[in-house]
Amino acid sequence: MKRLLTIALCIFLVFECSAQDKEYIIATYLDKYVIDVVDGKFYNGAYLQLWEYYKGSQNQQFRIWKIDENSDYIIIHCANGFNWAFDVTDGNVYDGNRIQIWAPFPNSNNQRFRMQKNRDGSYFLHSALNDNFVLAAETFQNGARIVLKRFDGSVNQKWMIASIGSTLWTFFNNHYGLVK
C-alpha cells in the first residue's frame, strides 16, 4: 500500500506546474481562433472548443511538456492548483471523437501527442493511440469542437503554437487583431 501511494504521488509531481513553465496558445492555421476549454470550466470530461483569442484568458493557455524520448508530448492546463491534460475521450479512435481534459496520467496514450512540425511553422498533433489520427477543428467558428480526425493534411488539422510573449505570439496579435 505504501509503495502504491508513493507511485501515485510521483505521478502528480511529474506534472506539477511552476511559474517558470512557458504558457502557449494553440491557434488555428488560417484564422483568429484558439483552443479553449468550454465555458472555462475545469473538470474531468470538460470538452475543448475553438474560440476567438482573448488576451489573458486562462482557459486558452496551455503548457506543453515532452514526456519521453519518442517525441511524445502532453498538453497541460494548470488551473486553480489542478492540472488537466488534453485527452482522447474514452481512448476511442474514430473520426469525430471529442477531445476533453482529464487529470494527467503519464502512461496514458489517451493524453500523448506527437508534434509533427511542418515547413510553414505549423504543427500536426498526432495521437499516440494511432498515428493516423490528429487533433482537428470541426469548423472555424466560436464553439467549434476539437476532435480526433483521420490525418489528411487539411488546414483544419494544422495548428500554430506560440509561447505567450514570443515573437510569433506578437505576430498573431498583430496579424489577426487578437489584442483585446
Coordinates of N, CA and C in Angstrom, one line a residue:
M1 N 0.8 -1.2 0.0 CA 0.0 0.0 0.0 C 0.9 1.3 0.0
K2 N 1.9 1.2 0.8 CA 2.8 2.4 0.9 C 3.5 2.6 -0.5
R3 N 3.9 1.6 -1.2 CA 4.5 1.7 -2.5 C 3.5 2.3 -3.5
L4 N 2.3 1.9 -3.5 CA 1.3 2.4 -4.4 C 1.0 3.9 -4.1
L5 N 1.0 4.3 -2.9 CA 0.8 5.7 -2.6 C 2.0 6.5 -3.1
T6 N 3.3 6.0 -2.9 CA 4.5 6.7 -3.4 C 4.4 6.8 -4.9
I7 N 4.0 5.8 -5.6 CA 3.9 5.8 -7.1 C 2.8 6.9 -7.5
A8 N 1.7 6.9 -6.8 CA 0.7 7.9 -7.1 C 1.2 9.3 -6.9
L9 N 1.9 9.6 -5.8 CA 2.5 10.9 -5.6 C 3.5 11.3 -6.6
C10 N 4.3 10.4 -7.1 CA 5.3 10.6 -8.1 C 4.6 11.0 -9.4
I11 N 3.5 10.4 -9.7 CA 2.8 10.7 -11.0 C 2.3 12.2 -10.9
F12 N 1.8 12.6 -9.8 CA 1.3 14.0 -9.8 C 2.5 15.0 -9.7
L13 N 3.6 14.6 -9.1 CA 4.7 15.5 -9.0 C 5.3 15.8 -10.4
V14 N 5.3 14.8 -11.2 CA 5.8 14.9 -12.6 C 5.1 16.0 -13.3
F15 N 3.8 16.2 -13.0 CA 3.0 17.2 -13.8 C 2.7 18.5 -12.9
E16 N 3.6 18.8 -12.0 CA 3.4 20.0 -11.2 C 3.7 21.2 -12.0
C17 N 2.8 22.2 -12.1 CA 3.0 23.4 -12.8 C 3.9 24.3 -12.0
S18 N 4.8 25.0 -12.7 CA 5.6 26.0 -12.0 C 5.5 27.4 -12.7
A19 N 5.9 28.4 -12.1 CA 5.8 29.7 -12.7 C 6.9 29.8 -13.8
Q20 N 7.9 29.0 -13.8 CA 8.9 29.0 -14.9 C 8.5 28.4 -16.2
D21 N 7.4 27.6 -16.1 CA 6.9 26.9 -17.3 C 6.4 27.9 -18.3
K22 N 6.7 27.7 -19.6 CA 6.1 28.6 -20.6 C 4.7 28.2 -20.9
E23 N 3.9 29.3 -21.1 CA 2.5 29.0 -21.5 C 2.3 29.3 -23.0
Y24 N 1.5 28.5 -23.6 CA 1.3 28.6 -25.1 C -0.2 28.8 -25.4
I25 N -0.4 29.4 -26.6 CA -1.7 29.4 -27.2 C -1.6 28.4 -28.4
I26 N -2.6 27.7 -28.7 CA -2.6 26.8 -29.8 C -3.7 27.3 -30.8
A27 N -3.3 27.9 -31.9 CA -4.2 28.6 -32.8 C -4.4 27.9 -34.1
T28 N -5.6 28.1 -34.7 CA -5.8 27.5 -36.0 C -4.8 28.2 -37.0
Y29 N -4.5 27.5 -38.0 CA -3.5 27.9 -39.0 C -4.0 29.2 -39.8
L30 N -5.2 29.3 -40.1 CA -5.7 30.3 -41.0 C -6.6 31.4 -40.4
D31 N -6.9 31.3 -39.1 CA -7.9 32.2 -38.6 C -7.5 32.6 -37.2
K32 N -8.3 33.4 -36.5 CA -8.1 34.0 -35.2 C -8.5 33.2 -34.1
Y33 N -8.8 31.9 -34.3 CA -9.4 31.1 -33.2 C -8.3 30.3 -32.6
V34 N -8.5 30.0 -31.3 CA -7.5 29.2 -30.5 C -8.3 28.1 -29.7
I35 N -7.5 27.1 -29.3 CA -8.1 26.1 -28.5 C -8.5 26.7 -27.1
D36 N -9.7 26.3 -26.6 CA -10.3 26.9 -25.4 C -11.0 25.8 -24.7
V37 N -11.0 25.9 -23.4 CA -11.8 25.0 -22.5 C -13.2 25.5 -22.5
V38 N -14.2 24.7 -22.8 CA -15.6 25.1 -22.9 C -16.0 25.8 -21.6
D39 N -16.6 27.0 -21.7 CA -17.1 27.8 -20.6 C -16.1 28.0 -19.5
G40 N -14.8 27.8 -19.7 CA -13.8 28.0 -18.7 C -14.0 27.1 -17.5
K41 N -14.7 26.0 -17.6 CA -14.9 25.0 -16.5 C -13.9 23.9 -16.6
F42 N -13.2 23.7 -15.5 CA -12.2 22.7 -15.5 C -12.6 21.5 -14.6
Y43 N -12.8 20.4 -15.2 CA -13.2 19.2 -14.5 C -12.9 18.0 -15.5
N44 N -12.8 16.8 -14.9 CA -12.6 15.6 -15.8 C -13.8 15.5 -16.8
G45 N -13.5 15.5 -18.1 CA -14.5 15.4 -19.1 C -14.9 16.7 -19.7
A46 N -14.4 17.8 -19.3 CA -14.7 19.1 -19.9 C -14.1 19.1 -21.3
Y47 N -14.9 19.5 -22.3 CA -14.5 19.5 -23.7 C -13.7 20.7 -24.1
L48 N -13.0 20.5 -25.2 CA -12.2 21.6 -25.8 C -13.0 22.1 -27.0
Q49 N -12.8 23.4 -27.3 CA -13.5 24.0 -28.5 C -12.6 25.1 -29.1
L50 N -13.0 25.7 -30.2 CA -12.3 26.9 -30.7 C -13.1 28.1 -30.2
W51 N -12.3 29.1 -29.9 CA -12.9 30.4 -29.6 C -12.0 31.5 -30.0
E52 N -12.5 32.7 -30.3 CA -11.7 33.8 -30.6 C -10.7 34.0 -29.4
Y53 N -9.5 34.4 -29.8 CA -8.5 34.6 -28.8 C -8.9 35.8 -27.9
Y54 N -8.7 35.7 -26.6 CA -9.0 36.8 -25.7 C -7.8 36.9 -24.8
K55 N -7.0 38.0 -25.0 CA -5.7 38.2 -24.2 C -6.0 38.0 -22.7
G56 N -5.2 37.1 -22.2 CA -5.2 36.9 -20.7 C -6.2 35.8 -20.3
S57 N -7.0 35.2 -21.2 CA -8.0 34.2 -20.9 C -7.3 32.9 -20.4
Q58 N -7.5 32.6 -19.2 CA -6.8 31.4 -18.6 C -7.2 30.1 -19.3
N59 N -8.4 30.0 -19.9 CA -8.9 28.8 -20.5 C -8.3 28.6 -21.9
Q60 N -7.4 29.5 -22.3 CA -6.8 29.4 -23.6 C -5.3 29.3 -23.5
Q61 N -4.8 29.0 -22.3 CA -3.3 28.9 -22.1 C -3.0 27.5 -21.6
F62 N -1.9 27.0 -22.3 CA -1.6 25.6 -22.0 C 0.0 25.5 -21.9
R63 N 0.4 24.4 -21.3 CA 1.8 24.1 -21.2 C 2.0 22.8 -21.9
I64 N 3.2 22.7 -22.6 CA 3.5 21.6 -23.4 C 4.8 20.9 -22.9
W65 N 4.7 19.7 -22.5 CA 5.8 19.0 -21.9 C 6.1 17.8 -22.7
K66 N 7.4 17.7 -23.0 CA 7.9 16.4 -23.6 C 8.0 15.4 -22.5
I67 N 7.5 14.2 -22.8 CA 7.4 13.2 -21.7 C 8.3 12.0 -22.0
D68 N 8.8 11.8 -23.2 CA 9.7 10.7 -23.4 C 10.6 10.9 -24.6
E69 N 11.5 10.0 -24.8 CA 12.5 10.2 -26.0 C 11.8 9.9 -27.3
N70 N 10.6 9.4 -27.4 CA 9.9 9.1 -28.6 C 9.2 10.4 -29.2
S71 N 9.5 11.5 -28.7 CA 8.9 12.8 -29.0 C 7.4 12.8 -28.8
D72 N 6.9 12.1 -27.7 CA 5.6 12.3 -27.2 C 5.5 13.5 -26.3
Y73 N 4.4 14.2 -26.4 CA 4.2 15.4 -25.6 C 2.8 15.2 -24.9
I74 N 2.7 15.9 -23.7 CA 1.4 16.0 -23.1 C 1.1 17.5 -23.0
I75 N -0.1 17.9 -23.3 CA -0.6 19.3 -23.3 C -1.4 19.5 -22.0
I76 N -0.9 20.4 -21.2 CA -1.5 20.5 -19.8 C -2.0 21.9 -19.7
H77 N -3.1 22.0 -18.9 CA -3.6 23.3 -18.5 C -3.6 23.3 -17.0
C78 N -3.0 24.3 -16.4 CA -2.9 24.5 -14.9 C -3.9 25.5 -14.5
A79 N -4.9 25.0 -13.7 CA -6.0 25.9 -13.2 C -6.3 25.7 -11.8
N80 N -6.2 26.7 -11.0 CA -6.6 26.7 -9.6 C -5.9 25.6 -8.8
G81 N -4.7 25.4 -9.1 CA -3.9 24.4 -8.4 C -4.0 23.0 -8.9
F82 N -4.8 22.8 -9.9 CA -5.0 21.4 -10.5 C -4.5 21.4 -12.0
N83 N -4.1 20.3 -12.4 CA -3.6 20.1 -13.8 C -4.6 19.3 -14.6
W84 N -4.8 19.7 -15.9 CA -5.7 19.0 -16.8 C -5.0 18.8 -18.1
A85 N -5.0 17.5 -18.6 CA -4.4 17.2 -19.8 C -5.4 17.0 -21.0
F86 N -5.0 17.4 -22.2 CA -5.8 17.0 -23.4 C -5.9 15.5 -23.4
D87 N -7.1 15.0 -23.7 CA -7.3 13.6 -23.5 C -8.3 13.2 -24.6
V88 N -8.0 12.0 -25.3 CA -9.0 11.5 -26.3 C -10.1 10.8 -25.5
T89 N -11.3 11.2 -25.7 CA -12.4 10.7 -24.9 C -12.5 9.2 -24.9
D90 N -12.5 8.6 -23.8 CA -12.6 7.1 -23.6 C -11.5 6.3 -24.3
G91 N -10.5 7.0 -24.8 CA -9.4 6.3 -25.6 C -9.9 5.7 -26.9
N92 N -11.0 6.2 -27.4 CA -11.6 5.6 -28.6 C -11.1 6.4 -29.9
V93 N -10.6 5.7 -30.8 CA -10.0 6.3 -32.0 C -11.0 6.2 -33.2
Y94 N -11.7 7.3 -33.5 CA -12.5 7.3 -34.7 C -12.7 8.8 -35.0
D95 N -13.1 9.0 -36.3 CA -13.3 10.4 -36.8 C -14.4 11.0 -36.0
G96 N -14.1 12.2 -35.4 CA -15.1 13.0 -34.7 C -15.2 12.8 -33.2
N97 N -14.3 11.8 -32.7 CA -14.3 11.7 -31.2 C -13.8 13.0 -30.6
R98 N -14.5 13.5 -29.6 CA -14.1 14.8 -29.0 C -12.9 14.7 -28.1
I99 N -12.2 15.8 -28.0 CA -11.0 15.9 -27.1 C -11.5 16.6 -25.9
Q100 N -11.2 16.1 -24.8 CA -11.6 16.6 -23.5 C -10.3 16.9 -22.6
I101 N -10.5 17.4 -21.4 CA -9.4 17.5 -20.5 C -9.7 16.5 -19.4
W102 N -8.6 16.0 -18.8 CA -8.7 15.0 -17.7 C -7.5 15.1 -16.9
A103 N -7.6 14.6 -15.6 CA -6.4 14.6 -14.8 C -5.3 13.8 -15.5
P104 N -4.0 14.4 -15.4 CA -3.0 13.7 -16.2 C -2.5 12.4 -15.6
F105 N -2.3 11.5 -16.6 CA -1.7 10.1 -16.3 C -0.6 9.9 -17.3
P106 N 0.7 9.9 -16.8 CA 1.8 9.9 -17.7 C 1.9 8.7 -18.6
N107 N 1.3 7.6 -18.3 CA 1.4 6.4 -19.1 C 0.2 6.2 -20.0
S108 N -0.7 7.2 -20.0 CA -1.9 7.0 -20.8 C -1.7 7.6 -22.2
N109 N -1.8 6.7 -23.2 CA -1.7 7.1 -24.6 C -2.9 8.0 -25.0
N110 N -4.0 8.0 -24.2 CA -5.1 9.0 -24.4 C -4.6 10.4 -24.4
Q111 N -3.5 10.6 -23.6 CA -3.0 12.0 -23.4 C -1.7 12.3 -24.0
R112 N -1.2 11.4 -24.9 CA 0.1 11.7 -25.5 C -0.1 12.1 -27.0
F113 N 0.6 13.0 -27.4 CA 0.6 13.5 -28.8 C 2.0 13.7 -29.3
R114 N 2.1 13.3 -30.6 CA 3.4 13.6 -31.3 C 3.2 14.8 -32.1
M115 N 4.1 15.8 -32.0 CA 4.1 17.0 -32.7 C 4.9 17.0 -34.0
Q116 N 4.2 17.0 -35.1 CA 4.9 17.0 -36.4 C 5.0 18.4 -36.9
K117 N 6.2 19.0 -36.9 CA 6.4 20.3 -37.4 C 6.5 20.4 -38.9
N118 N 5.8 21.3 -39.5 CA 5.8 21.5 -40.9 C 6.7 22.6 -41.4
R119 N 7.0 22.7 -42.7 CA 7.9 23.7 -43.2 C 7.3 25.1 -43.0
D120 N 6.0 25.3 -42.9 CA 5.4 26.6 -42.8 C 5.3 27.0 -41.3
G121 N 5.9 26.2 -40.4 CA 5.9 26.6 -39.0 C 4.7 26.0 -38.2
S122 N 3.7 25.4 -39.0 CA 2.5 24.8 -38.3 C 2.9 23.4 -37.8
Y123 N 1.9 22.9 -37.0 CA 2.1 21.5 -36.5 C 0.9 20.7 -36.7
F124 N 1.1 19.4 -36.9 CA 0.0 18.4 -36.8 C 0.2 17.7 -35.4
L125 N -0.8 17.5 -34.7 CA -0.7 16.9 -33.4 C -1.3 15.5 -33.5
H126 N -0.5 14.5 -33.7 CA -0.9 13.1 -33.9 C -1.1 12.4 -32.5
S127 N -2.2 11.6 -32.4 CA -2.5 10.9 -31.2 C -1.6 9.7 -31.1
A128 N -1.1 9.5 -29.8 CA -0.3 8.3 -29.6 C -1.1 7.0 -29.6
L129 N -2.4 7.1 -29.6 CA -3.3 5.9 -29.7 C -3.2 5.4 -31.2
N130 N -3.1 6.2 -32.1 CA -3.0 5.8 -33.5 C -2.4 7.0 -34.3
D131 N -1.2 6.9 -34.8 CA -0.5 8.0 -35.5 C -1.3 8.5 -36.7
N132 N -2.2 7.7 -37.2 CA -3.0 8.2 -38.4 C -4.1 9.1 -38.0
F133 N -4.3 9.5 -36.7 CA -5.3 10.4 -36.3 C -4.7 11.6 -35.6
V134 N -5.3 12.8 -35.9 CA -4.7 14.0 -35.3 C -5.8 14.9 -34.7
L135 N -5.4 15.9 -33.9 CA -6.4 16.9 -33.5 C -6.8 17.7 -34.6
A136 N -8.1 18.0 -34.7 CA -8.7 18.9 -35.7 C -9.8 19.7 -35.2
A137 N -10.0 20.8 -35.9 CA -11.2 21.7 -35.6 C -12.3 21.3 -36.6
E138 N -13.5 21.1 -36.1 CA -14.6 20.7 -37.0 C -15.0 21.8 -38.0
T139 N -14.9 23.0 -37.5 CA -15.2 24.2 -38.4 C -14.3 25.3 -37.8
F140 N -14.4 26.5 -38.4 CA -13.7 27.7 -38.0 C -14.7 28.7 -37.5
Q141 N -15.2 28.5 -36.3 CA -16.1 29.5 -35.7 C -16.1 29.3 -34.2
N142 N -16.6 30.3 -33.4 CA -16.7 30.1 -32.0 C -17.5 28.9 -31.6
G143 N -17.0 28.1 -30.7 CA -17.8 26.9 -30.3 C -17.5 25.6 -31.1
A144 N -16.7 25.8 -32.2 CA -16.4 24.6 -33.0 C -15.7 23.5 -32.1
R145 N -16.0 22.3 -32.2 CA -15.5 21.2 -31.4 C -14.1 20.8 -31.9
I146 N -13.2 20.5 -30.9 CA -11.9 19.9 -31.2 C -12.1 18.4 -31.1
V147 N -11.7 17.8 -32.2 CA -12.0 16.3 -32.3 C -10.8 15.6 -32.9
L148 N -10.8 14.3 -32.9 CA -9.9 13.4 -33.5 C -10.3 13.2 -34.9
K149 N -9.4 13.3 -35.9 CA -9.8 13.1 -37.3 C -8.6 12.3 -37.9
R150 N -9.0 11.4 -38.9 CA -8.0 10.7 -39.7 C -7.2 11.8 -40.4
F151 N -5.8 11.6 -40.3 CA -4.9 12.5 -40.9 C -5.0 12.6 -42.4
D152 N -5.2 13.8 -42.9 CA -5.2 14.0 -44.4 C -4.5 15.3 -44.8
G153 N -3.9 16.0 -43.7 CA -3.1 17.2 -44.0 C -3.9 18.5 -44.3
S154 N -5.3 18.4 -44.1 CA -6.1 19.6 -44.4 C -5.8 20.7 -43.3
V155 N -6.3 21.9 -43.7 CA -6.0 23.1 -42.9 C -6.6 23.0 -41.5
N156 N -7.8 22.3 -41.4 CA -8.4 22.2 -40.1 C -7.6 21.3 -39.1
Q157 N -6.5 20.7 -39.6 CA -5.7 19.8 -38.8 C -4.4 20.5 -38.4
K158 N -4.1 21.7 -39.0 CA -2.9 22.4 -38.8 C -3.0 23.4 -37.6
W159 N -2.0 23.4 -36.8 CA -2.1 24.3 -35.6 C -0.8 25.2 -35.5
M160 N -0.9 26.4 -35.1 CA 0.2 27.3 -34.8 C 0.3 27.3 -33.3
I161 N 1.5 27.1 -32.8 CA 1.8 27.1 -31.4 C 2.8 28.2 -31.0
A162 N 2.4 29.0 -30.1 CA 3.2 30.2 -29.8 C 3.3 30.3 -28.3
S163 N 4.5 30.5 -27.8 CA 4.6 30.8 -26.3 C 4.1 32.2 -26.1
I164 N 3.4 32.5 -25.1 CA 2.9 33.8 -24.8 C 4.0 34.7 -24.5
G165 N 4.0 35.8 -25.2 CA 5.1 36.8 -25.1 C 6.2 36.7 -26.2
S166 N 6.1 35.6 -27.0 CA 7.1 35.4 -28.0 C 6.9 36.2 -29.2
T167 N 7.8 36.2 -30.1 CA 7.7 37.0 -31.4 C 6.5 36.4 -32.2
L168 N 6.3 35.1 -32.3 CA 5.2 34.5 -33.0 C 3.9 34.9 -32.4
W169 N 3.8 35.0 -31.1 CA 2.6 35.4 -30.4 C 2.3 36.8 -30.7
T170 N 3.3 37.7 -30.8 CA 3.1 39.1 -31.2 C 2.6 39.2 -32.6
F171 N 3.2 38.3 -33.5 CA 2.7 38.3 -34.8 C 1.2 37.9 -34.9
F172 N 0.8 36.9 -34.1 CA -0.6 36.5 -34.1 C -1.5 37.7 -33.7
N173 N -1.0 38.4 -32.6 CA -1.8 39.5 -32.1 C -2.0 40.6 -33.2
N174 N -0.9 40.9 -33.9 CA -0.9 42.0 -34.9 C -1.7 41.6 -36.1
H175 N -1.4 40.4 -36.6 CA -1.9 39.9 -37.9 C -3.4 39.6 -37.8
Y176 N -3.8 39.0 -36.7 CA -5.2 38.6 -36.6 C -6.1 39.6 -35.7
G177 N -5.4 40.7 -35.3 CA -6.1 41.6 -34.4 C -6.6 41.0 -33.1
L178 N -5.7 40.2 -32.5 CA -6.2 39.5 -31.4 C -6.1 40.2 -30.1
V179 N -5.4 41.4 -30.1 CA -5.3 42.1 -28.8 C -6.7 42.7 -28.5
K180 N -7.2 42.4 -27.3 CA -8.5 42.9 -26.8 C -8.3 43.6 -25.5

